[in-house]
Short mmCIF file of C-alpha atoms in Angstrom, two decimals:
data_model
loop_
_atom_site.label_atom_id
_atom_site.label_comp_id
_atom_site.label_asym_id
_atom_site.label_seq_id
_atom_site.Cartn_x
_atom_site.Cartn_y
_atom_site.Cartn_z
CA UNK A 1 38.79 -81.96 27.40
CA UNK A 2 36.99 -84.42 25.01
CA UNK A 3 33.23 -84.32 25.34
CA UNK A 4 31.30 -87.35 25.75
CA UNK A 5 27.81 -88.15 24.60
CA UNK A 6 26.29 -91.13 25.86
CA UNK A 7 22.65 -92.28 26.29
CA UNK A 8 20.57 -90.98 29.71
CA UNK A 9 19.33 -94.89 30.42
CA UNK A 10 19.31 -98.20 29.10
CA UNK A 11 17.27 -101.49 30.17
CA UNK A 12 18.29 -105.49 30.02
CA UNK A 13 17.61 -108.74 31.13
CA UNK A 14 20.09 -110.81 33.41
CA UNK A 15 21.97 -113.25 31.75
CA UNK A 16 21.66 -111.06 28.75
CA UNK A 17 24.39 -109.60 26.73
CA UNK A 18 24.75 -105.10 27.30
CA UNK A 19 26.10 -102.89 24.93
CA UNK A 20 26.59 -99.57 26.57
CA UNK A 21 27.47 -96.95 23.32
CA UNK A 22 29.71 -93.93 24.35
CA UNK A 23 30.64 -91.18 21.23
CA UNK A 24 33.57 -89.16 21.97
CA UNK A 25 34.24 -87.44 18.23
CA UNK A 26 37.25 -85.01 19.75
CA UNK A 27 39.09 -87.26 21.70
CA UNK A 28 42.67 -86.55 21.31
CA UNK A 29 44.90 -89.52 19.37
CA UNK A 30 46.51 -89.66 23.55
CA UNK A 31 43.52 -89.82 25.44
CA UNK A 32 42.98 -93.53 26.64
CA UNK A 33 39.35 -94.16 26.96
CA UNK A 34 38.18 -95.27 30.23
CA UNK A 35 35.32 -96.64 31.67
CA UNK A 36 33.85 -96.63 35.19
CA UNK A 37 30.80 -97.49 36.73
CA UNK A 38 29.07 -96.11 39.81
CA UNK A 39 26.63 -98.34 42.25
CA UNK A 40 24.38 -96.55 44.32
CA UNK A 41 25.43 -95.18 47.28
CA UNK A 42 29.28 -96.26 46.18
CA UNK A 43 32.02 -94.48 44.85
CA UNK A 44 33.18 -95.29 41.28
CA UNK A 45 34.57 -98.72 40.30
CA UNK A 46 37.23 -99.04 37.58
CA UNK A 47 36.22 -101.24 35.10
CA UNK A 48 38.17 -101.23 32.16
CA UNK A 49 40.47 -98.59 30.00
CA UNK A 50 41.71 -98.80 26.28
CA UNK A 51 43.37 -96.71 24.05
CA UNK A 52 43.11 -98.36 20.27
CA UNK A 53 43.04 -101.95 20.56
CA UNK A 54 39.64 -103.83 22.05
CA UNK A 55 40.57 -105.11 25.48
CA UNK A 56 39.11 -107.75 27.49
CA UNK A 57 39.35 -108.37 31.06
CA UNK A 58 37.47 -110.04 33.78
CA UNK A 59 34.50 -107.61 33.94
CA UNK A 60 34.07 -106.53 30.84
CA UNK A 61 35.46 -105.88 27.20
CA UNK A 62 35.98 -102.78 25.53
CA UNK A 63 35.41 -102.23 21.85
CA UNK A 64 37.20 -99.16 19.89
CA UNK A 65 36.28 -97.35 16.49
CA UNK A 66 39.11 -97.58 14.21
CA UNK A 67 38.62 -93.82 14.20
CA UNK A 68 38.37 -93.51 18.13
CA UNK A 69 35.27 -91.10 17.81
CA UNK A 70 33.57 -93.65 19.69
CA UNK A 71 33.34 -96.70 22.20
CA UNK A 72 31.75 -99.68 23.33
CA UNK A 73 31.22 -101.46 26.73
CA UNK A 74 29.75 -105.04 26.84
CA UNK A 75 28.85 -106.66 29.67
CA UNK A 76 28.79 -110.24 28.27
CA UNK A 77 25.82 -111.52 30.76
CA UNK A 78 25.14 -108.70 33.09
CA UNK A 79 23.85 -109.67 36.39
CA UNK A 80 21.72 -107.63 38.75
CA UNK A 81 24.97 -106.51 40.22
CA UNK A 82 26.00 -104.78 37.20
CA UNK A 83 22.56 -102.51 37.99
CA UNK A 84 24.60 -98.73 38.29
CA UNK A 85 25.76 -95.46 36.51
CA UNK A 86 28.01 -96.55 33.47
CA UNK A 87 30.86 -93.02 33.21
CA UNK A 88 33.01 -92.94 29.89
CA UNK A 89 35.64 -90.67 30.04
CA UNK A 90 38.36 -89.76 28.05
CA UNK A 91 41.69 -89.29 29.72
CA UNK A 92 44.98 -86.88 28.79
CA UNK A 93 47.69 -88.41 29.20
CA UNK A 94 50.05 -84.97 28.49
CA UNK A 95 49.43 -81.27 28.94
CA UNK A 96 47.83 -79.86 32.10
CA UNK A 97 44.90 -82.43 32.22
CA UNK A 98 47.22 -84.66 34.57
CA UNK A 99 44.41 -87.47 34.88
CA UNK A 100 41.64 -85.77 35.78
CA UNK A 101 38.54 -87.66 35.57
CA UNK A 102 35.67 -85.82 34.23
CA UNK A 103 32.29 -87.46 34.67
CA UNK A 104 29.14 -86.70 32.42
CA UNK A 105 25.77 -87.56 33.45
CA UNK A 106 26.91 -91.38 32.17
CA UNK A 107 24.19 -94.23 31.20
CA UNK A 108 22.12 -95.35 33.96
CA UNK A 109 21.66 -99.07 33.50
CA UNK A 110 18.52 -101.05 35.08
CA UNK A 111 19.04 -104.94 35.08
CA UNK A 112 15.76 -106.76 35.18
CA UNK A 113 15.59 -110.51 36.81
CA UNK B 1 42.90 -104.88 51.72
CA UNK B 2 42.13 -101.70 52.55
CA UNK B 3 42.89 -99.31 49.11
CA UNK B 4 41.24 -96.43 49.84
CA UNK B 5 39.98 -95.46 53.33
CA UNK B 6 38.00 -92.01 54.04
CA UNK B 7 37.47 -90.50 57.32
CA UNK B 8 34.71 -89.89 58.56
CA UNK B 9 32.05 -91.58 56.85
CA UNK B 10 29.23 -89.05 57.92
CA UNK B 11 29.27 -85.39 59.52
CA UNK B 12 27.13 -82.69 59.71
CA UNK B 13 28.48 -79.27 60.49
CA UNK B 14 27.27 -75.61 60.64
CA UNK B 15 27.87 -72.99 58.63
CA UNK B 16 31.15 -71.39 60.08
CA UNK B 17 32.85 -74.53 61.08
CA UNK B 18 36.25 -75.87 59.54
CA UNK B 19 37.03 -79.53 59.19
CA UNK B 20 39.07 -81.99 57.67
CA UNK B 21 38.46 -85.22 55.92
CA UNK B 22 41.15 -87.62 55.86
CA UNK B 23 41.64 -89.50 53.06
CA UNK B 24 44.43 -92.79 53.38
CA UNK B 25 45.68 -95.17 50.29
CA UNK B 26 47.64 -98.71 51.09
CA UNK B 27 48.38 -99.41 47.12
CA UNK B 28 52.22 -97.09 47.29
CA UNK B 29 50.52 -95.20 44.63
CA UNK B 30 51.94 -91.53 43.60
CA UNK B 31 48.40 -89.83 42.89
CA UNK B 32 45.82 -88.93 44.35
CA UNK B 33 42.36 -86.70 44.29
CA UNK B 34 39.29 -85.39 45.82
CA UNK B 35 36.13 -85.30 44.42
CA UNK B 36 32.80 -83.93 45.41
CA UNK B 37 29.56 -85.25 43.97
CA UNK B 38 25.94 -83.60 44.44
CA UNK B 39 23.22 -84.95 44.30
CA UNK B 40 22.16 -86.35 40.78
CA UNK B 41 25.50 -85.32 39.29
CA UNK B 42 28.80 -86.52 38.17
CA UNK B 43 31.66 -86.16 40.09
CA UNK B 44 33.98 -82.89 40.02
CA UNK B 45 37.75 -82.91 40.60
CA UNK B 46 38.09 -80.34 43.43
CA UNK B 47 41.95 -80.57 44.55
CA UNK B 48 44.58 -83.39 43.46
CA UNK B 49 48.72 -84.02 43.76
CA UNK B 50 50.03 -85.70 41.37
CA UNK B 51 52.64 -87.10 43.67
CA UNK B 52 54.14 -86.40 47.19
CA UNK B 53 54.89 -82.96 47.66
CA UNK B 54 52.82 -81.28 44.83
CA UNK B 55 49.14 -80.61 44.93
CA UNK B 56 47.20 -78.85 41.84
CA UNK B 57 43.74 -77.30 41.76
CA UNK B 58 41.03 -79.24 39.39
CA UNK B 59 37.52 -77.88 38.76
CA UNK B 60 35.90 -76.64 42.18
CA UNK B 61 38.85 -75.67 44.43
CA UNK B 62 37.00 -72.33 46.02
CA UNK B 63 36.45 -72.68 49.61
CA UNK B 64 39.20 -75.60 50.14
CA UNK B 65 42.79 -76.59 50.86
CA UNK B 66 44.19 -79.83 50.85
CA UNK B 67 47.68 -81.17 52.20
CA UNK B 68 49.66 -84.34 50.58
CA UNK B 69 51.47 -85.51 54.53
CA UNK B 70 52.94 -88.55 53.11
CA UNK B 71 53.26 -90.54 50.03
CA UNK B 72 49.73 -92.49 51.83
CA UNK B 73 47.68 -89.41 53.01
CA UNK B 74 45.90 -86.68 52.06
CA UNK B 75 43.94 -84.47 53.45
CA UNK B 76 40.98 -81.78 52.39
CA UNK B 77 39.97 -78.92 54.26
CA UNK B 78 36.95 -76.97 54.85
CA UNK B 79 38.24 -73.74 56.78
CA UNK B 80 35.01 -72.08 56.78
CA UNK B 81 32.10 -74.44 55.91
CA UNK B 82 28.80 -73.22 53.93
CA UNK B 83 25.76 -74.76 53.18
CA UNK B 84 26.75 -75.02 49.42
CA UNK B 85 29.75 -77.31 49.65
CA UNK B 86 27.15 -80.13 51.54
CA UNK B 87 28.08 -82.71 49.20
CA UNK B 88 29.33 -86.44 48.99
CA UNK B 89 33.18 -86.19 49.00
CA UNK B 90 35.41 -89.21 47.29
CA UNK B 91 39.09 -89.64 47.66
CA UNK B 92 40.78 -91.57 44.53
CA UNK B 93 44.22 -92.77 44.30
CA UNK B 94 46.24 -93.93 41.03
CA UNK B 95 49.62 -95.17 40.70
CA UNK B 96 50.07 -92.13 38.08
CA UNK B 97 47.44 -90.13 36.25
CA UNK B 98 46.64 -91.68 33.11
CA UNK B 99 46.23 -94.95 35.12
CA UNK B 100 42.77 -95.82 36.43
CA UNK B 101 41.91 -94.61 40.13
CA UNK B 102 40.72 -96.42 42.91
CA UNK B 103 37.60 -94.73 45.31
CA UNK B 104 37.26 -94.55 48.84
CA UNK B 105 33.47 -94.85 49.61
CA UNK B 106 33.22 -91.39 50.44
CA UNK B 107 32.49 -88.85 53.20
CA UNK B 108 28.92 -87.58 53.40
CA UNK B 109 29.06 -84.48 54.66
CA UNK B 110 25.83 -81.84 55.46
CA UNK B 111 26.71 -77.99 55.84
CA UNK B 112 23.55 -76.32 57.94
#
């Protein structure tokens, strides 16, 4: 499995833009990249998945090294709602790894009125 | 719309007893899984089936079994609980594996 490495914590203001870093230097060229996010007390929430391209979607957009080693969420104006555990996980789409989700310790993201 | 429904939401049993959580998905999708998460930790893939009629071990199967009834259910079992497998357990469904998966909001379950 690809390891991840992203940062224990990271602070913002609402309204403002988040950039939530995630370096994954042995991802596999078929391992899409996806993101999820964990309130507390909740279980995890899909929020957005990419492979090479940047993708966009209602939540949030995804931003992809041209070499894949590493990723970016952005949270465009993050609200207090967007306050949670931020996971960024590599997933195989072949071999014996059949979608299995493996969660780091993931950024913990505090978003201050 | 339902998606993902886990039953029950809290129990607390003693060391010995066996149990089941249910675990239910409304989306027709093919996969599904059971995590546990402790406390202050990620989640770990304990038992999943890739689609009805298969089920596959993932990280932390030891002291479980789990059962795929239908294309909608499936179940994990405790046969003889102990204190270490007190945990919050999730149930996720995808329509297949590389696509994302969709939580229940778990089972909170103490082992005395």
């Amino acid at each position: 499995d690809a390891k991840t490495t992203q940062p224990n914590s990271m602070e913002s203001n609402e309204e403002e833009p988040v950039h939530l870093p995630c370096n994954h230097s042995t991802i596999s060229g078929t391992d899409y990249i996806h993101w999820y996010r964990q309130l507390p007390s909740q279980g995890p929430e899909y929020v957005i998945h990419g492979l090479t391209s940047n993708v966009n979607n209602r939540m949030a957009s995804l931003a992809i090294a041209e070499d894949r080693k590493s990723s970016t969420l952005i949270l465009h104006r993050a609200t207090l709602r967007d306050a949670a555990v931020y996971y960024c996980i590599p997933i195989d789409t072949g071999g014996t790894s059949y979608g299995k989700l493996t969660f780091g310790q993931g950024t913990i993201l505090t978003v201050h009125p | 719309n339902a998606g993902v429904t886990q039953t029950p939401k809290f129990q607390v049993l003693k060391t010995g007893q066996s149990m089941t959580l249910q675990c239910a998905q409304d989306m027709n999708h093919n996969s599904m899984y059971w995590y546990r998460q402790d406390p202050g930790m990620g989640l770990r893939l304990i038992y999943y089936s890739a689609s009805e009629g298969t089920t596959d071990k993932g990280e932390v199967p030891n002291g479980y079994n789990v059962s795929r009834l239908n294309k909608r259910e499936f179940s994990l079992r405790l046969e003889s609980a102990a204190p270490s497998q007190t945990s919050v357990y999730f149930c996720a469904s995808s329509e297949w594996g590389s696509q994302p998966q969709h939580f229940g909001d778990g089972t909170r379950l103490s082992i005395l």
